[in-house]
């Protein structure tokens, strides 16, 4: 349910944000906007700058320069307006040693000024399968329940923008599917979501748009489907009968010995590739061809240095 | 999404205050029972046993001299421990990050932490006073009268707020548990002990008496002593301004530390 009203403020506006730690630049002028109701995926390898950016949005860190706005308010300058609109699910589980699930939810709702949080708490704990565990402490919950509690907590004050920082890391497939079903339900109510994830098929399935960040720079951004189509490459895996030490080709992604992987344009014939890498059909053991995915786009913008 | 009713003035502050009070009430054995044991030991060893050999000016029994000092020491220690251990454990578990990410203001955070610490300090101070009264009754067959209850209350509040603020500063500064306990053991404990909990500064050599006069705790502890006994080692005209100034400075410092402090988990 994306709002296309051009006069409405962006749910999240990141404007030329730079973050330096000493001489290391974690973010080198990142700029993007998320429209209200949009699910936006921020993809990148470890250390790309995703968590730094989220830490700046929630004011755990201060940007070296640049501006962040949540529904038109700067979280650092107008914290009340901005922060009441943000729900944040951090990458690591928060323990809350002394308190049970219900108490954690009540305190958290209170921090955001919610006067009567009980109906919302019941709705969220029910929806995420935690209501019967409401009297348990965090350490008594399973890993999946802890993760769901983090999401319930982030939603207890009904934010307009949900920041999900690797929410499904280490979560089994069944639970991941349940989580996304619940997030899809919230999305249908108009929630805007910024998602960072390593599961690219997840991003491909859920995100309206994705941005790929690498070494602190946005490498590419656009509607997920369009990106996949624009940068879709045929993956060709050539398996040789006997190993070779090196292979020179611009489309080479990875390889060693007998197995070599290429990402080529959709119109490039297999024969042409084999000629360009000087491999005759006699040397081949097997060839596998696969259509491109978001993972290909991701690799294109984050793994250039892998190429020989 | 359905609109919800919000109040960002009192609800966030009261929620954090409730959380902080609930936190120390959940470990009631540590927060209340331990001080009862400590106070009883101090009273029995120093007050009842050794105290019979100590003679103070004005014929004040040593146990009567000791009780206000122990009350204030218990109050200060517990106020410090409450705010510092809350922040340290939140750094460890990660929920300190929640405070920064939430719309809680600096003032709401500092007052919620300080008032919870004050409540624990007053509670443990009151328990220590009751233990002291029991020891006094056992020794002298009468209760120790309180000369100026309002003044007693004022100094306890000022001392607890100051030590809660110091607890906030130290907990934000500390990078590990060792640094935390080092400050408690090497800085605060000597200040408390040298602030005249167990002895009158009049009994110190002139040099150390002069040094002690620069310890703000001397004024706070003697303020409590004046509140209970009606007598003090330091001029009462000095004790209140020094105590108020110390509280304002420590609270201002704590506010600055929270404003610039790192809320990220260890």
Coordinates of C-alpha atoms in Angstrom, one line a residue:
Chain A
X1 CA 0.0 0.0 0.0
X2 CA 2.6 2.6 -1.1
X3 CA 1.5 6.2 -1.0
X4 CA 2.4 8.1 -4.1
X5 CA 1.3 11.6 -2.9
X6 CA 4.3 13.7 -3.9
X7 CA 3.5 16.3 -1.2
X8 CA 3.6 13.8 1.6
X9 CA 7.0 13.6 3.5
X10 CA 9.1 10.5 2.9
X11 CA 8.8 7.9 5.6
X12 CA 12.6 8.0 5.8
X13 CA 14.9 10.4 4.1
X14 CA 18.7 9.8 4.1
X15 CA 20.5 12.8 2.7
X16 CA 24.2 12.5 2.0
X17 CA 25.0 10.8 5.3
X18 CA 28.7 10.4 6.1
X19 CA 29.9 8.4 9.1
X20 CA 33.6 8.3 10.0
X21 CA 35.3 6.3 12.7
X22 CA 38.7 7.9 13.0
X23 CA 40.2 7.7 9.5
X24 CA 37.7 4.9 8.4
X25 CA 34.7 6.1 6.5
X26 CA 31.8 3.6 7.2
X27 CA 29.3 5.6 5.2
X28 CA 30.5 7.8 2.3
X29 CA 27.6 10.0 1.5
X30 CA 24.6 7.7 1.4
X31 CA 21.3 9.2 0.0
X32 CA 17.9 7.6 -0.5
X33 CA 14.2 8.1 0.3
X34 CA 11.6 5.6 1.4
X35 CA 8.0 6.3 0.6
X36 CA 5.3 5.7 3.2
X37 CA 4.0 2.1 3.0
X38 CA 7.0 0.9 1.1
X39 CA 9.1 -2.1 2.0
X40 CA 12.7 -1.2 1.2
X41 CA 15.6 -3.6 1.4
X42 CA 19.1 -2.4 2.2
X43 CA 21.4 -5.2 1.1
X44 CA 25.1 -5.5 1.6
X45 CA 27.9 -7.7 2.9
X46 CA 29.1 -7.6 6.5
X47 CA 30.7 -4.2 7.2
X48 CA 29.0 -2.5 4.3
X49 CA 27.5 0.2 6.6
X50 CA 24.0 -1.1 7.1
X51 CA 24.0 -1.2 10.9
X52 CA 25.9 2.1 11.1
X53 CA 23.1 3.7 9.1
X54 CA 20.4 2.2 11.3
X55 CA 22.4 3.3 14.4
X56 CA 22.3 6.8 13.1
X57 CA 18.5 6.7 12.5
X58 CA 17.9 5.5 16.1
X59 CA 20.4 8.1 17.4
X60 CA 22.7 5.5 18.9
X61 CA 25.4 7.1 16.7
X62 CA 25.8 10.6 15.3
X63 CA 26.4 11.1 11.6
X64 CA 29.6 12.9 10.8
X65 CA 27.6 14.9 8.3
X66 CA 24.3 14.7 6.4
X67 CA 20.7 14.6 7.5
X68 CA 18.2 11.9 8.4
X69 CA 14.5 12.6 8.6
X70 CA 11.7 10.3 9.7
X71 CA 8.3 11.5 8.3
X72 CA 9.9 15.0 8.0
X73 CA 11.5 15.1 11.5
X74 CA 15.2 14.8 12.4
X75 CA 15.6 12.2 15.1
X76 CA 18.6 14.1 16.6
X77 CA 16.9 17.5 16.5
X78 CA 13.2 16.7 17.0
X79 CA 13.5 13.4 18.9
X80 CA 10.0 13.2 20.2
X81 CA 8.3 13.6 16.8
X82 CA 10.8 11.4 15.0
X83 CA 11.3 8.6 17.5
X84 CA 7.6 7.9 18.2
X85 CA 7.4 7.0 14.5
X86 CA 10.2 4.5 14.6
X87 CA 10.2 0.9 15.7
X88 CA 13.6 -0.8 15.7
X89 CA 14.5 -4.5 15.8
X90 CA 18.2 -4.7 16.5
X91 CA 20.4 -7.4 15.1
X92 CA 21.3 -8.8 18.6
X93 CA 18.7 -10.0 21.1
X94 CA 18.2 -7.8 24.1
X95 CA 18.0 -9.9 27.3
X96 CA 16.0 -7.7 29.8
X97 CA 17.2 -10.0 32.6
X98 CA 14.7 -9.2 35.4
X99 CA 11.4 -8.9 33.5
X100 CA 8.9 -11.1 31.8
X101 CA 7.5 -10.7 28.3
X102 CA 4.5 -8.7 29.3
X103 CA 6.4 -6.4 31.6
X104 CA 9.0 -5.7 28.8
X105 CA 6.2 -4.8 26.4
X106 CA 4.5 -2.5 29.0
X107 CA 7.6 -0.6 29.9
X108 CA 8.6 -0.3 26.2
X109 CA 5.1 1.1 25.3
X110 CA 5.4 3.5 28.2
X111 CA 8.7 4.9 26.9
X112 CA 6.9 5.9 23.8
X113 CA 4.1 7.5 25.7
X114 CA 1.4 4.9 25.0
X115 CA -1.4 5.4 27.6
X116 CA -3.2 2.1 27.4
X117 CA -0.9 -0.4 25.8
X118 CA -2.7 -3.7 26.9
X119 CA -4.9 -4.2 23.8
X120 CA -2.0 -3.6 21.5
X121 CA 0.3 -5.9 23.5
X122 CA -2.4 -8.7 23.4
X123 CA -2.8 -8.2 19.6
X124 CA 1.0 -8.4 19.0
X125 CA 1.7 -11.3 21.4
X126 CA -1.2 -13.2 19.9
X127 CA -0.1 -12.5 16.4
X128 CA 3.4 -13.6 17.1
X129 CA 2.5 -16.7 19.1
X130 CA 3.8 -15.3 22.4
X131 CA 0.7 -14.7 24.5
X132 CA 0.9 -18.0 26.3
X133 CA 4.6 -17.2 27.1
X134 CA 3.9 -13.7 28.4
X135 CA 4.9 -14.6 32.0
X136 CA 8.3 -16.0 30.9
X137 CA 11.6 -14.2 31.1
X138 CA 13.6 -13.7 28.0
X139 CA 16.1 -16.4 29.0
X140 CA 13.3 -18.9 29.2
X141 CA 12.3 -18.3 25.6
X142 CA 13.6 -20.2 22.5
X143 CA 15.7 -18.4 20.0
X144 CA 12.8 -17.9 17.6
X145 CA 10.6 -16.6 20.4
X146 CA 13.2 -14.1 21.5
X147 CA 13.4 -12.8 17.9
X148 CA 9.6 -12.5 17.8
X149 CA 9.6 -10.7 21.1
X150 CA 12.0 -8.1 19.6
X151 CA 9.6 -7.6 16.7
X152 CA 6.5 -7.3 19.0
X153 CA 8.4 -4.8 21.2
X154 CA 9.3 -2.7 18.2
X155 CA 5.7 -2.5 17.1
X156 CA 4.1 -1.9 20.5
X157 CA 3.8 1.8 20.0
X158 CA 2.4 1.5 16.5
X159 CA 5.3 3.2 14.6
X160 CA 5.0 4.3 11.0
X161 CA 8.4 3.1 10.2
X162 CA 9.9 -0.3 11.2
X163 CA 13.6 -0.8 11.0
X164 CA 14.5 -4.5 10.8
X165 CA 18.2 -5.1 11.1
X166 CA 18.8 -8.7 10.0
X167 CA 15.7 -9.9 11.8
X168 CA 15.8 -13.5 10.5
X169 CA 19.6 -14.1 11.1
X170 CA 19.9 -17.6 12.7
X171 CA 16.1 -18.2 12.5
X172 CA 14.8 -21.5 11.0
X173 CA 12.9 -21.5 7.7
X174 CA 9.5 -22.2 9.2
X175 CA 9.7 -19.4 11.7
X176 CA 11.1 -17.0 9.0
X177 CA 8.1 -17.7 6.9
X178 CA 5.8 -17.0 9.8
X179 CA 7.6 -13.8 10.6
X180 CA 7.2 -12.6 7.1
X181 CA 3.6 -13.5 7.0
X182 CA 3.0 -11.3 10.0
X183 CA 5.1 -8.5 8.6
X184 CA 3.1 -8.7 5.4
X185 CA -0.1 -8.3 7.5
X186 CA 1.3 -5.1 9.1
X187 CA 2.5 -3.8 5.8
X188 CA -1.1 -4.1 4.5
X189 CA -2.0 -1.7 7.3
X190 CA 0.4 0.9 5.9
X191 CA 3.6 0.2 7.8
X192 CA 6.8 1.3 6.1
X193 CA 9.7 -1.1 6.5
X194 CA 13.4 -0.8 6.1
X195 CA 14.9 -4.3 6.0
X196 CA 18.5 -5.3 6.1
X197 CA 19.0 -9.0 5.3
X198 CA 21.5 -11.5 4.1
X199 CA 18.7 -13.6 2.7
X200 CA 18.4 -12.3 -0.8
X201 CA 15.5 -14.4 -1.8
X202 CA 13.7 -12.9 1.2
X203 CA 14.4 -9.4 -0.1
X204 CA 13.4 -10.4 -3.6
X205 CA 10.1 -11.7 -2.3
X206 CA 9.2 -8.9 0.1
X207 CA 10.8 -5.6 -1.0
X208 CA 9.3 -3.1 -3.3
X209 CA 12.7 -1.5 -3.8
X210 CA 16.2 -2.5 -2.8
X211 CA 19.5 -0.6 -2.4
X212 CA 22.8 -2.3 -2.5
X213 CA 25.4 -0.8 -0.2
X214 CA 29.1 -1.8 -0.3
X215 CA 32.0 -0.3 1.6
X216 CA 29.8 2.7 2.7
X217 CA 28.6 3.6 -0.8
X218 CA 25.2 2.9 -2.4
X219 CA 26.1 1.0 -5.5
X220 CA 22.6 0.5 -7.0
X221 CA 19.0 1.2 -6.1
X222 CA 15.7 0.6 -7.7
X223 CA 12.5 -1.5 -7.8
X224 CA 13.5 -5.0 -7.0
X225 CA 12.0 -6.6 -10.2
X226 CA 13.5 -3.9 -12.4
X227 CA 16.9 -4.3 -10.9
X228 CA 16.8 -8.1 -11.4
X229 CA 15.7 -7.6 -15.0
X230 CA 18.2 -4.8 -15.7
X231 CA 21.2 -6.6 -14.2
X232 CA 20.0 -10.1 -14.7
X233 CA 22.8 -12.2 -15.9
X234 CA 23.0 -15.8 -17.0
X235 CA 25.0 -17.8 -14.7
X236 CA 27.1 -20.3 -16.5
X237 CA 29.1 -22.9 -14.6
X238 CA 31.7 -24.6 -16.6
X239 CA 33.1 -27.9 -15.2
X240 CA 36.3 -29.1 -16.8
X241 CA 37.6 -32.6 -17.1
X242 CA 41.1 -31.5 -15.8
X243 CA 41.9 -28.5 -13.7
X244 CA 43.5 -25.3 -15.0
X245 CA 45.3 -22.8 -12.9
X246 CA 43.9 -19.6 -14.3
X247 CA 41.2 -18.3 -16.7
X248 CA 41.0 -14.7 -17.9
X249 CA 37.5 -13.2 -18.7
X250 CA 35.7 -10.1 -17.7
X251 CA 32.5 -12.1 -16.8
X252 CA 34.4 -14.5 -14.5
X253 CA 32.9 -14.4 -11.0
X254 CA 34.7 -17.2 -9.3
X255 CA 36.5 -20.4 -10.0
X256 CA 39.5 -22.6 -9.4
X257 CA 40.6 -26.0 -10.7
X258 CA 37.8 -27.6 -12.7
X259 CA 34.8 -25.4 -11.7
X260 CA 34.5 -21.9 -13.1
X261 CA 31.5 -19.6 -12.8
X262 CA 30.6 -16.7 -15.2
X263 CA 27.8 -14.2 -15.1
X264 CA 27.2 -13.2 -18.7
X265 CA 24.6 -11.2 -20.7
X266 CA 21.4 -13.0 -21.5
X267 CA 22.2 -12.8 -25.2
X268 CA 25.7 -14.3 -25.0
X269 CA 25.8 -17.8 -26.5
X270 CA 27.6 -20.5 -24.6
X271 CA 29.8 -21.2 -27.6
X272 CA 31.0 -17.6 -27.7
X273 CA 32.0 -17.8 -24.0
X274 CA 33.8 -21.1 -24.5
X275 CA 35.8 -19.6 -27.4
X276 CA 36.7 -16.5 -25.4
X277 CA 38.1 -18.6 -22.5
X278 CA 39.8 -21.0 -24.9
X279 CA 37.9 -24.1 -23.8
X280 CA 37.0 -26.7 -26.4
X281 CA 34.0 -29.0 -26.0
X282 CA 36.4 -31.9 -25.6
X283 CA 37.7 -30.3 -22.3
X284 CA 34.2 -30.0 -20.8
X285 CA 32.8 -32.3 -18.2
X286 CA 29.6 -30.5 -17.6
X287 CA 27.9 -27.1 -18.2
X288 CA 25.1 -25.6 -16.0
X289 CA 23.1 -22.5 -17.0
X290 CA 20.9 -20.6 -14.5
X291 CA 18.7 -17.4 -14.9
X292 CA 19.7 -14.4 -12.9
X293 CA 18.4 -13.5 -9.5
X294 CA 18.7 -10.6 -7.1
X295 CA 21.8 -12.5 -5.8
X296 CA 23.4 -11.8 -9.1
X297 CA 22.7 -8.1 -8.8
X298 CA 24.1 -8.2 -5.3
X299 CA 27.3 -10.0 -6.4
X300 CA 27.8 -7.6 -9.3
X301 CA 27.9 -4.7 -7.0
X302 CA 29.7 -6.2 -4.1
X303 CA 32.1 -8.8 -5.4
X304 CA 34.1 -7.2 -8.2
X305 CA 37.3 -7.9 -6.4
X306 CA 36.7 -11.7 -6.7
X307 CA 37.1 -11.5 -10.4
X308 CA 40.5 -12.8 -11.7
Chain B
X1 CA -2.9 1.9 11.5
X2 CA -5.3 2.7 14.4
X3 CA -4.4 6.0 16.2
X4 CA -3.2 5.5 19.8
X5 CA -3.4 7.9 22.7
X6 CA 0.0 9.2 23.7
X7 CA 1.4 11.3 26.5
X8 CA 5.1 12.1 26.1
X9 CA 5.5 14.2 29.3
X10 CA 4.7 11.8 32.2
X11 CA 4.1 8.4 30.8
X12 CA 7.7 7.7 29.5
X13 CA 9.1 9.1 32.8
X14 CA 6.8 7.0 35.0
X15 CA 7.4 3.9 32.9
X16 CA 11.1 4.1 33.4
X17 CA 10.7 4.9 37.1
X18 CA 8.4 1.9 37.5
X19 CA 10.9 -0.2 35.7
X20 CA 13.7 0.9 37.9
X21 CA 11.8 0.4 41.1
X22 CA 10.6 -3.0 39.9
X23 CA 14.2 -3.9 39.1
X24 CA 15.4 -3.4 42.7
X25 CA 12.3 -4.9 44.2
X26 CA 12.9 -8.1 42.2
X27 CA 16.2 -8.5 44.0
X28 CA 14.8 -7.6 47.4
X29 CA 17.1 -10.0 49.2
X30 CA 20.1 -8.2 47.8
X31 CA 18.7 -4.7 48.3
X32 CA 17.0 -5.0 51.7
X33 CA 18.1 -8.2 53.5
X34 CA 21.9 -7.6 53.0
X35 CA 21.8 -4.1 54.4
X36 CA 19.9 -5.4 57.5
X37 CA 22.7 -7.9 58.1
X38 CA 25.4 -5.3 57.4
X39 CA 23.8 -2.7 59.7
X40 CA 23.3 -5.2 62.5
X41 CA 27.0 -6.2 62.4
X42 CA 28.1 -2.6 62.4
X43 CA 25.8 -1.7 65.3
X44 CA 26.8 -4.8 67.3
X45 CA 30.6 -4.6 66.8
X46 CA 31.2 -0.8 66.7
X47 CA 28.2 0.6 68.5
X48 CA 27.4 -1.8 71.3
X49 CA 30.7 -3.6 71.8
X50 CA 33.6 -1.1 71.0
X51 CA 31.3 1.9 71.6
X52 CA 31.3 1.4 75.4
X53 CA 35.1 2.2 75.4
X54 CA 34.6 5.4 73.3
X55 CA 33.7 8.7 75.0
X56 CA 32.5 11.7 73.0
X57 CA 32.1 15.3 74.0
X58 CA 28.7 16.2 75.4
X59 CA 28.2 12.7 76.8
X60 CA 26.7 11.4 73.6
X61 CA 26.8 7.6 73.5
X62 CA 29.0 6.4 70.6
X63 CA 26.1 4.2 69.4
X64 CA 24.0 7.4 69.1
X65 CA 26.8 9.1 67.1
X66 CA 27.2 6.0 64.9
X67 CA 23.5 5.5 63.9
X68 CA 23.2 8.7 61.7
X69 CA 26.5 7.9 60.0
X70 CA 25.4 4.4 59.2
X71 CA 22.0 5.6 58.0
X72 CA 23.6 8.0 55.6
X73 CA 26.2 5.5 54.5
X74 CA 23.5 2.9 53.7
X75 CA 21.5 5.5 51.9
X76 CA 24.4 6.8 49.8
X77 CA 25.8 3.3 49.0
X78 CA 22.4 2.0 47.9
X79 CA 21.6 5.1 45.8
X80 CA 24.9 4.7 44.0
X81 CA 24.6 1.0 43.5
X82 CA 21.0 1.3 42.2
X83 CA 21.7 3.8 39.4
X84 CA 25.1 2.3 38.5
X85 CA 24.1 -1.3 38.5
X86 CA 21.0 -0.6 36.5
X87 CA 23.1 1.1 33.8
X88 CA 25.8 -1.5 33.9
X89 CA 23.4 -4.4 33.6
X90 CA 21.5 -2.6 30.8
X91 CA 24.8 -2.1 29.0
X92 CA 25.4 -5.8 29.3
X93 CA 22.0 -7.0 28.2
X94 CA 21.6 -4.3 25.6
X95 CA 18.4 -2.6 26.8
X96 CA 20.3 0.7 27.4
X97 CA 20.0 1.0 23.6
X98 CA 16.2 1.1 24.0
X99 CA 16.4 4.2 26.1
X100 CA 18.4 6.1 23.5
X101 CA 16.2 4.9 20.7
X102 CA 13.0 5.9 22.6
X103 CA 11.6 9.4 22.9
X104 CA 12.7 9.6 26.6
X105 CA 14.4 13.0 27.2
X106 CA 17.6 13.4 29.1
X107 CA 15.7 14.9 32.0
X108 CA 13.2 12.1 32.1
X109 CA 16.0 9.5 32.1
X110 CA 18.1 11.2 34.8
X111 CA 15.1 11.9 37.1
X112 CA 13.7 8.4 36.7
X113 CA 17.1 6.9 37.5
X114 CA 17.7 9.3 40.4
X115 CA 14.3 9.0 42.0
X116 CA 14.4 5.2 41.9
X117 CA 17.8 5.3 43.5
X118 CA 16.5 7.8 46.1
X119 CA 13.7 5.4 46.9
X120 CA 16.1 2.5 47.4
X121 CA 18.4 4.8 49.4
X122 CA 15.6 6.0 51.7
X123 CA 14.2 2.5 52.1
X124 CA 17.6 1.0 53.1
X125 CA 18.4 4.1 55.2
X126 CA 15.1 3.6 57.1
X127 CA 15.8 0.0 57.6
X128 CA 19.3 0.8 59.0
X129 CA 17.7 3.4 61.3
X130 CA 15.2 0.8 62.6
X131 CA 18.1 -1.7 63.2
X132 CA 19.9 1.2 65.0
X133 CA 16.9 1.9 67.1
X134 CA 16.7 -1.8 68.1
X135 CA 20.3 -1.7 69.1
X136 CA 19.8 1.5 71.1
X137 CA 16.7 0.1 72.8
X138 CA 18.7 -3.1 73.6
X139 CA 21.6 -1.0 75.1
X140 CA 19.9 2.0 76.7
X141 CA 16.3 0.7 77.2
X142 CA 14.9 3.7 75.3
X143 CA 14.5 4.9 71.7
X144 CA 16.9 7.5 70.2
X145 CA 14.8 10.6 69.6
X146 CA 15.0 12.4 66.2
X147 CA 15.8 16.1 66.8
X148 CA 14.9 17.5 63.4
X149 CA 13.0 15.0 61.2
X150 CA 12.6 17.5 58.2
X151 CA 16.3 18.4 58.2
X152 CA 17.2 14.7 58.4
X153 CA 14.9 14.0 55.4
X154 CA 16.4 16.9 53.4
X155 CA 20.0 15.7 53.8
X156 CA 19.1 12.1 53.0
X157 CA 17.4 13.3 49.7
X158 CA 20.4 15.5 48.8
X159 CA 22.9 12.8 49.5
X160 CA 21.0 10.1 47.6
X161 CA 20.5 12.3 44.6
X162 CA 24.1 13.2 44.5
X163 CA 25.3 9.6 44.8
X164 CA 22.7 8.4 42.3
X165 CA 24.1 10.9 39.8
X166 CA 27.7 9.8 40.6
X167 CA 26.5 6.2 39.9
X168 CA 25.2 7.3 36.5
X169 CA 28.5 9.0 35.6
X170 CA 30.7 6.1 36.7
X171 CA 28.5 3.5 35.0
X172 CA 28.6 5.4 31.7
X173 CA 32.3 5.9 32.0
X174 CA 33.2 2.3 33.0
X175 CA 34.3 0.0 30.2
X176 CA 34.0 -3.1 32.4
X177 CA 33.0 -4.3 35.8
X178 CA 36.5 -3.9 37.2
X179 CA 36.5 -0.2 36.5
X180 CA 33.1 0.1 38.1
X181 CA 34.1 -1.6 41.4
X182 CA 37.5 0.2 41.4
X183 CA 35.7 3.6 41.6
X184 CA 33.4 2.3 44.4
X185 CA 36.3 0.8 46.3
X186 CA 39.1 3.3 45.8
X187 CA 37.2 6.6 45.6
X188 CA 33.7 6.5 47.1
X189 CA 34.3 4.2 50.1
X190 CA 37.2 6.3 51.4
X191 CA 35.2 9.5 50.9
X192 CA 32.3 8.0 52.9
X193 CA 34.6 6.6 55.6
X194 CA 36.6 9.8 55.9
X195 CA 33.3 11.8 55.9
X196 CA 32.9 11.1 59.6
X197 CA 30.6 8.0 59.6
X198 CA 32.5 6.3 62.4
X199 CA 34.4 9.2 64.1
X200 CA 34.3 12.9 64.8
X201 CA 36.6 14.9 62.6
X202 CA 37.5 16.9 65.8
X203 CA 39.6 13.8 66.8
X204 CA 41.7 14.0 63.6
X205 CA 45.2 15.7 63.5
X206 CA 44.9 19.3 62.3
X207 CA 46.1 18.5 58.8
X208 CA 43.7 15.7 58.2
X209 CA 40.9 17.7 59.7
X210 CA 41.6 20.5 57.2
X211 CA 41.6 17.9 54.3
X212 CA 38.3 16.4 55.6
X213 CA 36.7 19.9 55.5
X214 CA 37.0 19.7 51.6
X215 CA 35.0 16.5 51.5
X216 CA 31.4 17.3 50.7
X217 CA 30.3 14.1 52.3
X218 CA 31.4 15.4 55.7
X219 CA 28.7 18.0 55.4
X220 CA 26.0 15.6 54.2
X221 CA 26.8 13.0 56.9
X222 CA 26.9 15.7 59.6
X223 CA 23.6 17.1 58.2
X224 CA 22.0 13.8 58.9
X225 CA 23.7 13.7 62.3
X226 CA 22.3 17.1 63.1
X227 CA 18.8 15.9 61.9
X228 CA 18.9 13.0 64.4
X229 CA 21.0 14.2 67.3
X230 CA 20.7 18.0 67.0
X231 CA 24.6 18.3 67.0
X232 CA 27.1 18.4 64.2
X233 CA 30.9 18.4 63.7
X234 CA 30.6 21.1 61.0
X235 CA 28.8 24.5 61.1
X236 CA 25.2 23.8 60.1
X237 CA 25.2 27.2 58.2
X238 CA 27.8 25.6 55.9
X239 CA 26.4 22.0 55.6
X240 CA 23.2 22.9 53.7
X241 CA 24.8 25.1 51.0
X242 CA 27.6 22.7 50.4
X243 CA 25.2 19.7 50.2
X244 CA 22.9 21.5 47.8
X245 CA 25.9 22.6 45.6
X246 CA 27.3 19.1 45.6
X247 CA 24.0 17.7 44.5
X248 CA 23.4 20.3 41.7
X249 CA 27.0 19.8 40.4
X250 CA 26.7 16.0 40.3
X251 CA 23.3 16.0 38.7
X252 CA 24.4 18.5 36.1
X253 CA 27.4 16.3 35.4
X254 CA 25.3 13.2 35.1
X255 CA 23.0 15.1 32.6
X256 CA 26.0 15.9 30.5
X257 CA 27.3 12.4 30.7
X258 CA 24.0 10.9 29.6
X259 CA 23.7 13.5 26.8
X260 CA 27.2 12.5 25.4
X261 CA 27.4 9.0 26.7
X262 CA 27.5 5.8 24.7
X263 CA 24.3 3.8 25.0
X264 CA 25.6 0.9 23.0
X265 CA 25.9 -2.6 24.5
X266 CA 29.2 -4.1 25.7

